[in-house]
PDB file of C-alpha atoms and ligand atoms in Angstrom:
ATOM      1  CA  MET A 403      84.995 -16.606  36.345  1.00  0.00           C
ATOM      2  CA  THR A 404      87.826 -17.735  34.103  1.00  0.00           C
ATOM      3  CA  ALA A 405      87.206 -16.858  30.482  1.00  0.00           C
ATOM      4  CA  ALA A 406      88.269 -19.147  27.670  1.00  0.00           C
ATOM      5  CA  LEU A 407      88.671 -19.007  23.919  1.00  0.00           C
ATOM      6  CA  GLU A 408      87.441 -22.334  22.562  1.00  0.00           C
ATOM      7  CA  ILE A 409      88.052 -23.147  18.918  1.00  0.00           C
ATOM      8  CA  ARG A 410      86.218 -26.258  17.778  1.00  0.00           C
ATOM      9  CA  ASN A 411      86.627 -27.993  14.448  1.00  0.00           C
ATOM     10  CA  LEU A 412      87.313 -24.702  12.683  1.00  0.00           C
ATOM     11  CA  HIS A 413      87.346 -24.787   8.882  1.00  0.00           C
ATOM     12  CA  VAL A 414      88.249 -21.610   6.999  1.00  0.00           C
ATOM     13  CA  ASP A 415      88.434 -20.916   3.260  1.00  0.00           C
ATOM     14  CA  ILE A 416      90.239 -18.122   1.510  1.00  0.00           C
ATOM     15  CA  GLU A 417      88.947 -17.537  -2.004  1.00  0.00           C
ATOM     16  CA  ASP A 418      87.259 -20.958  -1.963  1.00  0.00           C
ATOM     17  CA  GLN A 419      90.463 -22.699  -0.993  1.00  0.00           C
ATOM     18  CA  ALA A 420      90.455 -24.607   2.305  1.00  0.00           C
ATOM     19  CA  ILE A 421      93.195 -23.285   4.612  1.00  0.00           C
ATOM     20  CA  LEU A 422      92.061 -24.289   8.112  1.00  0.00           C
ATOM     21  CA  LYS A 423      90.817 -27.870   8.104  1.00  0.00           C
ATOM     22  CA  GLY A 424      89.386 -28.758  11.485  1.00  0.00           C
ATOM     23  CA  LEU A 425      91.347 -26.850  14.097  1.00  0.00           C
ATOM     24  CA  ASP A 426      90.726 -27.432  17.804  1.00  0.00           C
ATOM     25  CA  LEU A 427      92.357 -25.245  20.444  1.00  0.00           C
ATOM     26  CA  THR A 428      91.343 -23.902  23.850  1.00  0.00           C
ATOM     27  CA  VAL A 429      93.134 -21.044  25.609  1.00  0.00           C
ATOM     28  CA  LYS A 430      92.078 -20.089  29.127  1.00  0.00           C
ATOM     29  CA  GLN A 431      92.838 -16.968  31.124  1.00  0.00           C
ATOM     30  CA  GLY A 432      96.204 -17.214  32.857  1.00  0.00           C
ATOM     31  CA  GLU A 433      97.577 -19.751  30.346  1.00  0.00           C
ATOM     32  CA  VAL A 434     100.291 -19.056  27.790  1.00  0.00           C
ATOM     33  CA  HIS A 435     100.059 -21.116  24.606  1.00  0.00           C
ATOM     34  CA  ALA A 436     102.559 -21.058  21.766  1.00  0.00           C
ATOM     35  CA  LEU A 437     101.294 -21.881  18.282  1.00  0.00           C
ATOM     36  CA  MET A 438     104.145 -22.891  16.010  1.00  0.00           C
ATOM     37  CA  GLY A 439     104.382 -24.348  12.539  1.00  0.00           C
ATOM     38  CA  PRO A 440     106.069 -23.928   9.191  1.00  0.00           C
ATOM     39  CA  ASN A 441     105.289 -21.030   6.861  1.00  0.00           C
ATOM     40  CA  GLY A 442     101.985 -21.479   5.080  1.00  0.00           C
ATOM     41  CA  SER A 443     100.493 -23.832   7.673  1.00  0.00           C
ATOM     42  CA  GLY A 444      97.657 -21.373   8.428  1.00  0.00           C
ATOM     43  CA  LYS A 445      98.755 -19.643  11.645  1.00  0.00           C
ATOM     44  CA  SER A 446      98.036 -16.098  10.471  1.00  0.00           C
ATOM     45  CA  THR A 447      94.802 -17.313   8.875  1.00  0.00           C
ATOM     46  CA  LEU A 448      93.680 -18.329  12.352  1.00  0.00           C
ATOM     47  CA  ALA A 449      94.601 -14.899  13.745  1.00  0.00           C
ATOM     48  CA  TYR A 450      92.783 -13.039  10.943  1.00  0.00           C
ATOM     49  CA  THR A 451      89.724 -15.265  11.316  1.00  0.00           C
ATOM     50  CA  LEU A 452      89.558 -14.604  15.060  1.00  0.00           C
ATOM     51  CA  MET A 453      89.811 -10.908  14.323  1.00  0.00           C
ATOM     52  CA  GLY A 454      86.851 -11.107  11.924  1.00  0.00           C
ATOM     53  CA  HIS A 455      88.631 -10.257   8.679  1.00  0.00           C
ATOM     54  CA  PRO A 456      86.024 -10.395   5.868  1.00  0.00           C
ATOM     55  CA  ASP A 457      88.207 -12.377   3.413  1.00  0.00           C
ATOM     56  CA  TYR A 458      88.288 -15.396   5.712  1.00  0.00           C
ATOM     57  CA  GLU A 459      85.190 -17.544   5.343  1.00  0.00           C
ATOM     58  CA  VAL A 460      84.309 -19.933   8.151  1.00  0.00           C
ATOM     59  CA  THR A 461      82.697 -22.966   6.528  1.00  0.00           C
ATOM     60  CA  GLN A 462      82.448 -25.222   9.601  1.00  0.00           C
ATOM     61  CA  GLY A 463      83.068 -25.191  13.304  1.00  0.00           C
ATOM     62  CA  GLN A 464      82.660 -22.831  16.224  1.00  0.00           C
ATOM     63  CA  VAL A 465      84.586 -20.287  18.234  1.00  0.00           C
ATOM     64  CA  ILE A 466      83.282 -19.609  21.729  1.00  0.00           C
ATOM     65  CA  PHE A 467      84.773 -16.718  23.672  1.00  0.00           C
ATOM     66  CA  ASP A 468      83.797 -16.312  27.308  1.00  0.00           C
ATOM     67  CA  GLY A 469      80.568 -18.218  26.620  1.00  0.00           C
ATOM     68  CA  GLN A 470      79.610 -16.172  23.534  1.00  0.00           C
ATOM     69  CA  ASP A 471      79.646 -17.083  19.838  1.00  0.00           C
ATOM     70  CA  LEU A 472      82.658 -15.076  18.678  1.00  0.00           C
ATOM     71  CA  LEU A 473      81.959 -15.583  14.978  1.00  0.00           C
ATOM     72  CA  GLU A 474      78.637 -13.740  15.333  1.00  0.00           C
ATOM     73  CA  MET A 475      80.353 -10.680  16.807  1.00  0.00           C
ATOM     74  CA  GLU A 476      81.687  -7.624  14.948  1.00  0.00           C
ATOM     75  CA  ALA A 477      85.429  -6.955  15.240  1.00  0.00           C
ATOM     76  CA  ASP A 478      84.936  -4.144  17.765  1.00  0.00           C
ATOM     77  CA  GLU A 479      82.566  -6.309  19.820  1.00  0.00           C
ATOM     78  CA  ARG A 480      85.268  -8.975  20.013  1.00  0.00           C
ATOM     79  CA  SER A 481      87.667  -6.437  21.384  1.00  0.00           C
ATOM     80  CA  GLN A 482      85.116  -5.077  23.856  1.00  0.00           C
ATOM     81  CA  ALA A 483      84.371  -8.598  25.067  1.00  0.00           C
ATOM     82  CA  GLY A 484      88.039  -8.903  26.095  1.00  0.00           C
ATOM     83  CA  LEU A 485      89.845 -10.417  23.128  1.00  0.00           C
ATOM     84  CA  PHE A 486      92.983  -8.534  22.072  1.00  0.00           C
ATOM     85  CA  LEU A 487      94.508  -8.947  18.649  1.00  0.00           C
ATOM     86  CA  ALA A 488      97.734  -7.049  18.278  1.00  0.00           C
ATOM     87  CA  PHE A 489      97.455  -6.042  14.651  1.00  0.00           C
ATOM     88  CA  GLN A 490      93.877  -4.794  14.676  1.00  0.00           C
ATOM     89  CA  TYR A 491      95.137  -1.358  15.699  1.00  0.00           C
ATOM     90  CA  PRO A 492      96.278   1.535  13.526  1.00  0.00           C
ATOM     91  CA  VAL A 493      99.919   1.563  12.535  1.00  0.00           C
ATOM     92  CA  ALA A 494     100.442   5.330  12.453  1.00  0.00           C
ATOM     93  CA  ILE A 495      98.426   8.291  13.677  1.00  0.00           C
ATOM     94  CA  PRO A 496     100.213  11.577  13.040  1.00  0.00           C
ATOM     95  CA  GLY A 497      99.961  14.125  15.846  1.00  0.00           C
ATOM     96  CA  VAL A 498      98.471  11.733  18.421  1.00  0.00           C
ATOM     97  CA  THR A 499     100.521  10.781  21.447  1.00  0.00           C
ATOM     98  CA  LEU A 500     100.551   7.229  22.664  1.00  0.00           C
ATOM     99  CA  ALA A 501      98.850   8.361  25.909  1.00  0.00           C
ATOM    100  CA  ASN A 502      96.025  10.035  23.971  1.00  0.00           C
ATOM    101  CA  PHE A 503      95.587   7.033  21.755  1.00  0.00           C
ATOM    102  CA  LEU A 504      95.385   4.728  24.771  1.00  0.00           C
ATOM    103  CA  ARG A 505      92.850   6.993  26.470  1.00  0.00           C
ATOM    104  CA  GLN A 506      90.709   6.989  23.313  1.00  0.00           C
ATOM    105  CA  SER A 507      90.876   3.180  23.144  1.00  0.00           C
ATOM    106  CA  ILE A 508      89.858   2.823  26.773  1.00  0.00           C
ATOM    107  CA  ASN A 509      87.052   5.353  26.446  1.00  0.00           C
ATOM    108  CA  ALA A 510      85.714   3.665  23.302  1.00  0.00           C
ATOM    109  CA  HIS A 511      85.487   0.438  25.301  1.00  0.00           C
ATOM    110  CA  ARG A 512      83.742   2.188  28.182  1.00  0.00           C
ATOM    111  CA  LYS A 513      81.255   3.869  25.829  1.00  0.00           C
ATOM    112  CA  ALA A 514      80.437   0.534  24.245  1.00  0.00           C
ATOM    113  CA  GLN A 515      79.557  -0.814  27.704  1.00  0.00           C
ATOM    114  CA  ASP A 516      77.602   2.293  28.649  1.00  0.00           C
ATOM    115  CA  PRO A 517      76.753   5.016  26.095  1.00  0.00           C
ATOM    116  CA  GLU A 518      76.450   7.549  28.947  1.00  0.00           C
ATOM    117  CA  ASP A 519      80.004   6.943  30.164  1.00  0.00           C
ATOM    118  CA  PRO A 520      81.862  10.271  30.186  1.00  0.00           C
ATOM    119  CA  GLY A 521      85.256   8.540  29.834  1.00  0.00           C
ATOM    120  CA  MET A 522      87.939   7.762  32.354  1.00  0.00           C
ATOM    121  CA  PRO A 523      88.810  10.892  34.363  1.00  0.00           C
ATOM    122  CA  ILE A 524      92.261  12.158  33.390  1.00  0.00           C
ATOM    123  CA  PRO A 525      93.842  11.812  36.858  1.00  0.00           C
ATOM    124  CA  GLU A 526      92.654   8.203  37.054  1.00  0.00           C
ATOM    125  CA  PHE A 527      93.947   7.546  33.551  1.00  0.00           C
ATOM    126  CA  ARG A 528      97.360   9.009  34.456  1.00  0.00           C
ATOM    127  CA  ARG A 529      97.608   6.875  37.582  1.00  0.00           C
ATOM    128  CA  MET A 530      96.548   3.746  35.706  1.00  0.00           C
ATOM    129  CA  LEU A 531      99.015   4.382  32.883  1.00  0.00           C
ATOM    130  CA  LYS A 532     101.888   4.998  35.294  1.00  0.00           C
ATOM    131  CA  SER A 533     101.190   1.828  37.204  1.00  0.00           C
ATOM    132  CA  LYS A 534     101.028  -0.207  33.993  1.00  0.00           C
ATOM    133  CA  MET A 535     104.285   1.354  32.776  1.00  0.00           C
ATOM    134  CA  ASP A 536     105.914   0.539  36.102  1.00  0.00           C
ATOM    135  CA  MET A 537     104.733  -3.043  35.868  1.00  0.00           C
ATOM    136  CA  LEU A 538     106.223  -3.239  32.370  1.00  0.00           C
ATOM    137  CA  GLN A 539     109.360  -1.369  33.466  1.00  0.00           C
ATOM    138  CA  MET A 540     108.813   1.335  30.865  1.00  0.00           C
ATOM    139  CA  ASP A 541     110.022   4.930  31.054  1.00  0.00           C
ATOM    140  CA  HIS A 542     107.016   7.208  31.759  1.00  0.00           C
ATOM    141  CA  GLY A 543     108.162   9.603  29.038  1.00  0.00           C
ATOM    142  CA  PHE A 544     107.370   6.963  26.431  1.00  0.00           C
ATOM    143  CA  ALA A 545     103.617   7.683  26.664  1.00  0.00           C
ATOM    144  CA  GLY A 546     104.233  11.269  25.489  1.00  0.00           C
ATOM    145  CA  ARG A 547     105.748  10.147  22.193  1.00  0.00           C
ATOM    146  CA  TYR A 548     103.764  10.592  18.984  1.00  0.00           C
ATOM    147  CA  LEU A 549     102.328   7.245  18.061  1.00  0.00           C
ATOM    148  CA  ASN A 550     104.623   5.264  15.814  1.00  0.00           C
ATOM    149  CA  GLU A 551     106.441   8.370  14.586  1.00  0.00           C
ATOM    150  CA  GLY A 552     110.008   7.163  14.152  1.00  0.00           C
ATOM    151  CA  PHE A 553     109.394   4.196  16.434  1.00  0.00           C
ATOM    152  CA  SER A 554     111.972   1.436  16.214  1.00  0.00           C
ATOM    153  CA  GLY A 555     110.754  -2.155  15.973  1.00  0.00           C
ATOM    154  CA  GLY A 556     111.239  -2.498  19.725  1.00  0.00           C
ATOM    155  CA  GLU A 557     109.312   0.722  20.441  1.00  0.00           C
ATOM    156  CA  LYS A 558     106.393  -0.381  18.276  1.00  0.00           C
ATOM    157  CA  LYS A 559     106.238  -3.561  20.292  1.00  0.00           C
ATOM    158  CA  ARG A 560     106.507  -1.570  23.522  1.00  0.00           C
ATOM    159  CA  ALA A 561     103.513   0.558  22.432  1.00  0.00           C
ATOM    160  CA  GLU A 562     101.557  -2.564  21.555  1.00  0.00           C
ATOM    161  CA  ILE A 563     102.297  -4.235  24.889  1.00  0.00           C
ATOM    162  CA  LEU A 564     101.385  -1.047  26.771  1.00  0.00           C
ATOM    163  CA  GLN A 565      98.084  -0.960  24.894  1.00  0.00           C
ATOM    164  CA  LEU A 566      97.551  -4.578  25.835  1.00  0.00           C
ATOM    165  CA  ALA A 567      98.198  -3.773  29.497  1.00  0.00           C
ATOM    166  CA  ALA A 568      95.994  -0.654  29.434  1.00  0.00           C
ATOM    167  CA  LEU A 569      93.014  -2.365  27.785  1.00  0.00           C
ATOM    168  CA  ASP A 570      93.281  -5.253  30.224  1.00  0.00           C
ATOM    169  CA  PRO A 571      91.770  -7.942  27.976  1.00  0.00           C
ATOM    170  CA  LYS A 572      91.071 -11.514  29.074  1.00  0.00           C
ATOM    171  CA  ILE A 573      92.886 -13.191  26.206  1.00  0.00           C
ATOM    172  CA  ALA A 574      95.451 -11.811  23.770  1.00  0.00           C
ATOM    173  CA  ILE A 575      96.577 -13.213  20.437  1.00  0.00           C
ATOM    174  CA  LEU A 576      99.988 -12.073  19.299  1.00  0.00           C
ATOM    175  CA  ASP A 577     101.035 -13.053  15.787  1.00  0.00           C
ATOM    176  CA  GLU A 578     104.798 -12.567  15.812  1.00  0.00           C
ATOM    177  CA  THR A 579     105.533 -14.629  12.736  1.00  0.00           C
ATOM    178  CA  ASP A 580     106.182 -12.077  10.065  1.00  0.00           C
ATOM    179  CA  SER A 581     107.433  -9.121  12.011  1.00  0.00           C
ATOM    180  CA  GLY A 582     111.121  -9.974  11.968  1.00  0.00           C
ATOM    181  CA  LEU A 583     111.561  -9.228  15.652  1.00  0.00           C
ATOM    182  CA  ASP A 584     115.029  -8.202  16.735  1.00  0.00           C
ATOM    183  CA  ILE A 585     116.303  -9.143  20.189  1.00  0.00           C
ATOM    184  CA  ASP A 586     115.143  -5.854  21.731  1.00  0.00           C
ATOM    185  CA  ALA A 587     111.600  -6.334  20.400  1.00  0.00           C
ATOM    186  CA  LEU A 588     111.589  -9.984  21.443  1.00  0.00           C
ATOM    187  CA  ARG A 589     112.463  -8.994  24.999  1.00  0.00           C
ATOM    188  CA  VAL A 590     109.734  -6.343  25.107  1.00  0.00           C
ATOM    189  CA  VAL A 591     107.105  -8.833  24.003  1.00  0.00           C
ATOM    190  CA  SER A 592     108.391 -11.567  26.300  1.00  0.00           C
ATOM    191  CA  ASP A 593     108.727  -9.358  29.389  1.00  0.00           C
ATOM    192  CA  GLY A 594     105.253  -7.955  28.733  1.00  0.00           C
ATOM    193  CA  VAL A 595     103.677 -11.376  28.357  1.00  0.00           C
ATOM    194  CA  ASN A 596     105.466 -12.631  31.453  1.00  0.00           C
ATOM    195  CA  ALA A 597     104.279  -9.641  33.520  1.00  0.00           C
ATOM    196  CA  LEU A 598     100.685  -9.847  32.274  1.00  0.00           C
ATOM    197  CA  ARG A 599     100.278 -13.598  32.646  1.00  0.00           C
ATOM    198  CA  SER A 600     100.562 -13.105  36.398  1.00  0.00           C
ATOM    199  CA  GLU A 601      97.608 -10.687  36.096  1.00  0.00           C
ATOM    200  CA  ASN A 602      95.548 -13.577  34.722  1.00  0.00           C
ATOM    201  CA  LEU A 603      95.909 -12.746  31.019  1.00  0.00           C
ATOM    202  CA  GLY A 604      95.618 -15.704  28.659  1.00  0.00           C
ATOM    203  CA  VAL A 605      97.962 -15.507  25.667  1.00  0.00           C
ATOM    204  CA  LEU A 606      98.262 -17.271  22.339  1.00  0.00           C
ATOM    205  CA  VAL A 607     101.682 -16.447  20.887  1.00  0.00           C
ATOM    206  CA  ILE A 608     101.882 -17.351  17.227  1.00  0.00           C
ATOM    207  CA  THR A 609     105.435 -17.785  16.075  1.00  0.00           C
ATOM    208  CA  HIS A 610     107.468 -19.411  13.381  1.00  0.00           C
ATOM    209  CA  TYR A 611     110.624 -19.188  15.452  1.00  0.00           C
ATOM    210  CA  GLN A 612     111.470 -21.194  18.506  1.00  0.00           C
ATOM    211  CA  ARG A 613     113.675 -18.446  19.943  1.00  0.00           C
ATOM    212  CA  ILE A 614     110.871 -16.324  21.434  1.00  0.00           C
ATOM    213  CA  LEU A 615     110.161 -19.353  23.620  1.00  0.00           C
ATOM    214  CA  ASN A 616     113.592 -18.924  25.191  1.00  0.00           C
ATOM    215  CA  TYR A 617     112.102 -15.806  26.816  1.00  0.00           C
ATOM    216  CA  ILE A 618     108.452 -16.747  27.264  1.00  0.00           C
ATOM    217  CA  GLN A 619     107.953 -20.053  29.016  1.00  0.00           C
ATOM    218  CA  PRO A 620     104.709 -21.349  27.496  1.00  0.00           C
ATOM    219  CA  ASP A 621     102.434 -23.695  29.432  1.00  0.00           C
ATOM    220  CA  PHE A 622     101.445 -25.409  26.187  1.00  0.00           C
ATOM    221  CA  VAL A 623     103.015 -25.693  22.743  1.00  0.00           C
ATOM    222  CA  HIS A 624     101.012 -26.601  19.640  1.00  0.00           C
ATOM    223  CA  VAL A 625     102.264 -27.387  16.178  1.00  0.00           C
ATOM    224  CA  MET A 626     100.151 -26.500  13.217  1.00  0.00           C
ATOM    225  CA  LEU A 627     100.537 -28.416   9.961  1.00  0.00           C
ATOM    226  CA  ASP A 628      98.304 -27.972   6.950  1.00  0.00           C
ATOM    227  CA  GLY A 629      95.478 -26.210   8.768  1.00  0.00           C
ATOM    228  CA  ARG A 630      95.258 -28.418  11.846  1.00  0.00           C
ATOM    229  CA  ILE A 631      96.961 -28.904  15.187  1.00  0.00           C
ATOM    230  CA  ALA A 632      99.208 -31.891  14.492  1.00  0.00           C
ATOM    231  CA  GLU A 633     100.869 -32.095  17.908  1.00  0.00           C
ATOM    232  CA  SER A 634     100.448 -30.519  21.359  1.00  0.00           C
ATOM    233  CA  GLY A 635     102.667 -30.711  24.404  1.00  0.00           C
ATOM    234  CA  GLY A 636     104.545 -28.737  27.021  1.00  0.00           C
ATOM    235  CA  PRO A 637     107.644 -26.541  26.620  1.00  0.00           C
ATOM    236  CA  GLU A 638     109.742 -29.621  25.812  1.00  0.00           C
ATOM    237  CA  LEU A 639     107.931 -29.840  22.463  1.00  0.00           C
ATOM    238  CA  ALA A 640     109.444 -26.497  21.438  1.00  0.00           C
ATOM    239  CA  MET A 641     112.914 -27.829  22.274  1.00  0.00           C
ATOM    240  CA  GLN A 642     112.282 -30.926  20.205  1.00  0.00           C
ATOM    241  CA  LEU A 643     111.208 -28.749  17.260  1.00  0.00           C
ATOM    242  CA  GLU A 644     114.359 -26.676  17.619  1.00  0.00           C
ATOM    243  CA  GLU A 645     116.466 -29.844  17.359  1.00  0.00           C
ATOM    244  CA  GLN A 646     114.455 -31.893  14.900  1.00  0.00           C
ATOM    245  CA  GLY A 647     112.360 -29.458  12.856  1.00  0.00           C
ATOM    246  CA  TYR A 648     108.788 -30.215  11.807  1.00  0.00           C
ATOM    247  CA  GLU A 649     109.366 -33.243   9.587  1.00  0.00           C
ATOM    248  CA  TRP A 650     108.985 -35.897  12.300  1.00  0.00           C
ATOM    249  CA  ILE A 651     105.503 -34.598  13.092  1.00  0.00           C
ATOM    250  CA  ARG A 652     104.578 -34.675   9.437  1.00  0.00           C
ATOM    251  CA  GLY A 653     105.677 -38.311   9.374  1.00  0.00           C
ATOM    252  CA  GLN A 654     103.527 -39.130  12.404  1.00  0.00           C
ATOM    253  CA  ALA A 655     100.494 -37.366  10.990  1.00  0.00           C
ATOM    254  CA  ASP A 656     100.539 -39.403   7.724  1.00  0.00           C
TER     255      ASP A 656
HETATM  256  P1  LIG B 143     101.333 -18.974   8.208  1.00  0.00           P
HETATM  257  O1  LIG B 143     100.951 -17.763   8.995  1.00  0.00           O
HETATM  258  O2  LIG B 143     101.319 -20.233   9.005  1.00  0.00           O
HETATM  259  O3  LIG B 143     102.629 -18.797   7.487  1.00  0.00           O
HETATM  260  P2  LIG B 143      99.109 -18.267   6.489  1.00  0.00           P
HETATM  261  O4  LIG B 143      97.876 -18.371   7.316  1.00  0.00           O
HETATM  262  O5  LIG B 143      99.658 -16.910   6.250  1.00  0.00           O
HETATM  263  O6  LIG B 143     100.214 -19.231   7.078  1.00  0.00           O
HETATM  264  O7  LIG B 143      98.830 -18.938   5.076  1.00  0.00           O
HETATM  265  C1  LIG B 143      98.220 -20.207   4.926  1.00  0.00           C
HETATM  266  C2  LIG B 143      97.888 -20.449   3.471  1.00  0.00           C
HETATM  267  O8  LIG B 143      96.884 -19.552   3.069  1.00  0.00           O
HETATM  268  C3  LIG B 143      99.068 -20.227   2.524  1.00  0.00           C
HETATM  269  O9  LIG B 143      99.017 -21.237   1.545  1.00  0.00           O
HETATM  270  C4  LIG B 143      98.773 -18.879   1.916  1.00  0.00           C
HETATM  271  O10 LIG B 143      99.287 -18.804   0.619  1.00  0.00           O
HETATM  272  C5  LIG B 143      97.277 -18.825   1.923  1.00  0.00           C
HETATM  273  N1  LIG B 143      96.777 -17.456   2.105  1.00  0.00           N
HETATM  274  C6  LIG B 143      96.942 -16.685   3.206  1.00  0.00           C
HETATM  275  N2  LIG B 143      96.359 -15.488   3.054  1.00  0.00           N
HETATM  276  C7  LIG B 143      95.829 -15.479   1.812  1.00  0.00           C
HETATM  277  C8  LIG B 143      95.079 -14.526   1.063  1.00  0.00           C
HETATM  278  N3  LIG B 143      94.765 -13.322   1.568  1.00  0.00           N
HETATM  279  N4  LIG B 143      94.674 -14.881  -0.173  1.00  0.00           N
HETATM  280  C9  LIG B 143      94.978 -16.111  -0.678  1.00  0.00           C
HETATM  281  N5  LIG B 143      95.664 -17.059  -0.019  1.00  0.00           N
HETATM  282  C10 LIG B 143      96.096 -16.750   1.214  1.00  0.00           C
HETATM  283 MG1  LIG B 144     101.852 -15.957   9.444  1.00  0.00          MG
END
């Protein structure tokens, strides 16, 4: 069955101030959606809300993930159900290799499904990791690096995309707005998304910049203005935004 993330009439307050004001958006497995919009329009608020951050208060609306009420689930339950949020993971773990970290993540998921699960056998884990790294065209030696120790921006992204591939979620939300991606990091994210979409991953790429869409060809583009989706379309919408900015949409919405 194809899983979907369905956001319906979502209203979210931060410190009693309305930030999301009736947002509707559906992302299905295998689809790549780009969520764009000017700074302050509420894009990261959506990502934090989906992740279950306690400061973000849902006052109205629903989020259904794969038939379940996402807003009733704890953050780790959301992840175990197959929703991946890039920034929910630790930024630095001294002395832990990327491979060990990935194995712990996978085993935590397996234990949540079945408390008796002894974890993925190491030979199976090694094979799985190698095949994912091949798919992502990554050097196998990368998995032996200590997590985030001296990682460049591009390497951090590479680790994140490898984690995404290893956890094999149904839908991933990548908030790329504030990370100041250089070209190397952009390519890592784009190549990863392009490889994983063919494995039936659904992706919501949140971005302020049009340029990531030169690498990822989204199926759908949405523009967020003042806490709502003001316009949706295909890849041509991103081109139009590149040429004309956001003002014409603002004019239409008034
Ligand atoms: P975007 O990601 O589109 O740039 P954000 O979701 O970060 O937008 O911000 C939307 C609005 O919410 C902004 O006006 C911002 O100032 C406000 N906001 C975001 N996070 C917080 C917070 N933790 N506390 C108070 N206001 C916040
Ligand atoms: Mg943001």
